[in-house]
Amino acid sequence: MTDEEKARHLALRKERADEILAALDQFKVCGQCSSISYKRAQTCCVCGAYRFEEREEMVAKSARKMGNHPFPRTSGIVPRLAP
């Protein structure tokens, strides 16, 4: 992965983190893998867990971490980027 691709991916994650921070009441954080899901989700789409943290301060904390790292902490491999 080139530095340009990494920068582009980081910019996309920052953009998504800002969207989440603007609507904290719509999201929750997986208690197992720390992925952010919509509140309507029954299970985590990443790890399948069903325990979530819904406090807005925890969602905000996870979203800020997400926006500061180019790759998910729960990612087993570096994601492929669309050209």
JSON list of C-alpha atoms in Angstrom, two decimals:
[
{"chain": "A", "resi": 1, "resn": "MET", "atom": "CA", "xyz": [0.00, 0.00, 0.00]},
{"chain": "A", "resi": 2, "resn": "THR", "atom": "CA", "xyz": [1.39, 3.37, -0.97]},
{"chain": "A", "resi": 3, "resn": "ASP", "atom": "CA", "xyz": [1.43, 6.44, 1.24]},
{"chain": "A", "resi": 4, "resn": "GLU", "atom": "CA", "xyz": [-1.12, 8.03, -1.09]},
{"chain": "A", "resi": 5, "resn": "GLU", "atom": "CA", "xyz": [-3.53, 5.11, -0.64]},
{"chain": "A", "resi": 6, "resn": "LYS", "atom": "CA", "xyz": [-3.00, 5.16, 3.12]},
{"chain": "A", "resi": 7, "resn": "ALA", "atom": "CA", "xyz": [-3.73, 8.92, 3.24]},
{"chain": "A", "resi": 8, "resn": "ARG", "atom": "CA", "xyz": [-6.87, 8.47, 1.16]},
{"chain": "A", "resi": 9, "resn": "HIS", "atom": "CA", "xyz": [-8.11, 5.70, 3.44]},
{"chain": "A", "resi": 10, "resn": "LEU", "atom": "CA", "xyz": [-7.40, 7.80, 6.54]},
{"chain": "A", "resi": 11, "resn": "ALA", "atom": "CA", "xyz": [-9.36, 10.70, 5.02]},
{"chain": "A", "resi": 12, "resn": "LEU", "atom": "CA", "xyz": [-12.34, 8.40, 4.41]},
{"chain": "A", "resi": 13, "resn": "ARG", "atom": "CA", "xyz": [-12.21, 7.13, 8.00]},
{"chain": "A", "resi": 14, "resn": "LYS", "atom": "CA", "xyz": [-12.02, 10.69, 9.35]},
{"chain": "A", "resi": 15, "resn": "GLU", "atom": "CA", "xyz": [-15.03, 11.62, 7.24]},
{"chain": "A", "resi": 16, "resn": "ARG", "atom": "CA", "xyz": [-17.03, 8.65, 8.56]},
{"chain": "A", "resi": 17, "resn": "ALA", "atom": "CA", "xyz": [-15.94, 9.41, 12.14]},
{"chain": "A", "resi": 18, "resn": "ASP", "atom": "CA", "xyz": [-17.23, 12.97, 11.74]},
{"chain": "A", "resi": 19, "resn": "GLU", "atom": "CA", "xyz": [-20.58, 11.63, 10.52]},
{"chain": "A", "resi": 20, "resn": "ILE", "atom": "CA", "xyz": [-20.82, 9.39, 13.58]},
{"chain": "A", "resi": 21, "resn": "LEU", "atom": "CA", "xyz": [-19.84, 12.21, 15.94]},
{"chain": "A", "resi": 22, "resn": "ALA", "atom": "CA", "xyz": [-22.59, 14.36, 14.45]},
{"chain": "A", "resi": 23, "resn": "ALA", "atom": "CA", "xyz": [-25.23, 11.71, 15.26]},
{"chain": "A", "resi": 24, "resn": "LEU", "atom": "CA", "xyz": [-24.01, 9.93, 18.40]},
{"chain": "A", "resi": 25, "resn": "ASP", "atom": "CA", "xyz": [-27.55, 8.98, 19.43]},
{"chain": "A", "resi": 26, "resn": "GLN", "atom": "CA", "xyz": [-27.84, 6.66, 16.41]},
{"chain": "A", "resi": 27, "resn": "PHE", "atom": "CA", "xyz": [-24.83, 4.45, 17.18]},
{"chain": "A", "resi": 28, "resn": "LYS", "atom": "CA", "xyz": [-23.42, 1.98, 19.69]},
{"chain": "A", "resi": 29, "resn": "VAL", "atom": "CA", "xyz": [-20.06, 0.27, 20.22]},
{"chain": "A", "resi": 30, "resn": "CYS", "atom": "CA", "xyz": [-19.50, -3.48, 20.26]},
{"chain": "A", "resi": 31, "resn": "GLY", "atom": "CA", "xyz": [-18.37, -4.63, 23.69]},
{"chain": "A", "resi": 32, "resn": "GLN", "atom": "CA", "xyz": [-16.11, -7.28, 22.19]},
{"chain": "A", "resi": 33, "resn": "CYS", "atom": "CA", "xyz": [-14.34, -5.75, 19.18]},
{"chain": "A", "resi": 34, "resn": "SER", "atom": "CA", "xyz": [-15.10, -2.02, 19.59]},
{"chain": "A", "resi": 35, "resn": "SER", "atom": "CA", "xyz": [-16.72, -1.70, 16.16]},
{"chain": "A", "resi": 36, "resn": "ILE", "atom": "CA", "xyz": [-19.36, 0.99, 15.78]},
{"chain": "A", "resi": 37, "resn": "SER", "atom": "CA", "xyz": [-22.84, -0.11, 14.65]},
{"chain": "A", "resi": 38, "resn": "TYR", "atom": "CA", "xyz": [-26.21, 1.50, 14.24]},
{"chain": "A", "resi": 39, "resn": "LYS", "atom": "CA", "xyz": [-28.38, 1.09, 17.34]},
{"chain": "A", "resi": 40, "resn": "ARG", "atom": "CA", "xyz": [-30.87, -1.02, 15.39]},
{"chain": "A", "resi": 41, "resn": "ALA", "atom": "CA", "xyz": [-28.26, -3.77, 14.89]},
{"chain": "A", "resi": 42, "resn": "GLN", "atom": "CA", "xyz": [-28.93, -6.92, 16.89]},
{"chain": "A", "resi": 43, "resn": "THR", "atom": "CA", "xyz": [-25.41, -8.35, 16.56]},
{"chain": "A", "resi": 44, "resn": "CYS", "atom": "CA", "xyz": [-22.03, -6.94, 15.59]},
{"chain": "A", "resi": 45, "resn": "CYS", "atom": "CA", "xyz": [-21.42, -7.28, 11.85]},
{"chain": "A", "resi": 46, "resn": "VAL", "atom": "CA", "xyz": [-17.69, -7.77, 12.48]},
{"chain": "A", "resi": 47, "resn": "CYS", "atom": "CA", "xyz": [-17.49, -10.31, 15.29]},
{"chain": "A", "resi": 48, "resn": "GLY", "atom": "CA", "xyz": [-21.08, -11.45, 15.88]},
{"chain": "A", "resi": 49, "resn": "ALA", "atom": "CA", "xyz": [-21.22, -10.34, 19.52]},
{"chain": "A", "resi": 50, "resn": "TYR", "atom": "CA", "xyz": [-24.50, -9.10, 20.97]},
{"chain": "A", "resi": 51, "resn": "ARG", "atom": "CA", "xyz": [-23.32, -6.91, 23.86]},
{"chain": "A", "resi": 52, "resn": "PHE", "atom": "CA", "xyz": [-22.99, -3.23, 23.15]},
{"chain": "A", "resi": 53, "resn": "GLU", "atom": "CA", "xyz": [-22.07, 0.01, 24.90]},
{"chain": "A", "resi": 54, "resn": "GLU", "atom": "CA", "xyz": [-24.62, 2.71, 24.05]},
{"chain": "A", "resi": 55, "resn": "ARG", "atom": "CA", "xyz": [-23.36, 5.64, 26.11]},
{"chain": "A", "resi": 56, "resn": "GLU", "atom": "CA", "xyz": [-22.68, 8.54, 23.77]},
{"chain": "A", "resi": 57, "resn": "GLU", "atom": "CA", "xyz": [-19.33, 9.33, 25.39]},
{"chain": "A", "resi": 58, "resn": "MET", "atom": "CA", "xyz": [-18.12, 5.80, 24.59]},
{"chain": "A", "resi": 59, "resn": "VAL", "atom": "CA", "xyz": [-19.36, 6.05, 20.99]},
{"chain": "A", "resi": 60, "resn": "ALA", "atom": "CA", "xyz": [-17.56, 9.39, 20.65]},
{"chain": "A", "resi": 61, "resn": "LYS", "atom": "CA", "xyz": [-14.35, 7.96, 22.08]},
{"chain": "A", "resi": 62, "resn": "SER", "atom": "CA", "xyz": [-14.42, 5.06, 19.62]},
{"chain": "A", "resi": 63, "resn": "ALA", "atom": "CA", "xyz": [-15.26, 7.35, 16.69]},
{"chain": "A", "resi": 64, "resn": "ARG", "atom": "CA", "xyz": [-12.33, 9.65, 17.52]},
{"chain": "A", "resi": 65, "resn": "LYS", "atom": "CA", "xyz": [-9.98, 6.65, 17.64]},
{"chain": "A", "resi": 66, "resn": "MET", "atom": "CA", "xyz": [-11.37, 5.48, 14.31]},
{"chain": "A", "resi": 67, "resn": "GLY", "atom": "CA", "xyz": [-10.73, 8.86, 12.72]},
{"chain": "A", "resi": 68, "resn": "ASN", "atom": "CA", "xyz": [-7.11, 8.88, 13.85]},
{"chain": "A", "resi": 69, "resn": "HIS", "atom": "CA", "xyz": [-6.10, 5.50, 12.42]},
{"chain": "A", "resi": 70, "resn": "PRO", "atom": "CA", "xyz": [-6.12, 4.51, 8.76]},
{"chain": "A", "resi": 71, "resn": "PHE", "atom": "CA", "xyz": [-7.13, 0.89, 9.45]},
{"chain": "A", "resi": 72, "resn": "PRO", "atom": "CA", "xyz": [-9.64, -0.72, 11.81]},
{"chain": "A", "resi": 73, "resn": "ARG", "atom": "CA", "xyz": [-8.23, -2.20, 14.99]},
{"chain": "A", "resi": 74, "resn": "THR", "atom": "CA", "xyz": [-10.40, -5.24, 14.35]},
{"chain": "A", "resi": 75, "resn": "SER", "atom": "CA", "xyz": [-9.13, -5.74, 10.80]},
{"chain": "A", "resi": 76, "resn": "GLY", "atom": "CA", "xyz": [-7.19, -8.97, 10.33]},
{"chain": "A", "resi": 77, "resn": "ILE", "atom": "CA", "xyz": [-5.71, -7.66, 7.08]},
{"chain": "A", "resi": 78, "resn": "VAL", "atom": "CA", "xyz": [-5.20, -4.29, 5.45]},
{"chain": "A", "resi": 79, "resn": "PRO", "atom": "CA", "xyz": [-8.40, -3.46, 3.54]},
{"chain": "A", "resi": 80, "resn": "ARG", "atom": "CA", "xyz": [-8.36, -3.20, -0.24]},
{"chain": "A", "resi": 81, "resn": "LEU", "atom": "CA", "xyz": [-9.16, 0.23, -1.61]},
{"chain": "A", "resi": 82, "resn": "ALA", "atom": "CA", "xyz": [-11.23, 0.95, -4.68]},
{"chain": "A", "resi": 83, "resn": "PRO", "atom": "CA", "xyz": [-9.24, 2.65, -7.48]}
]
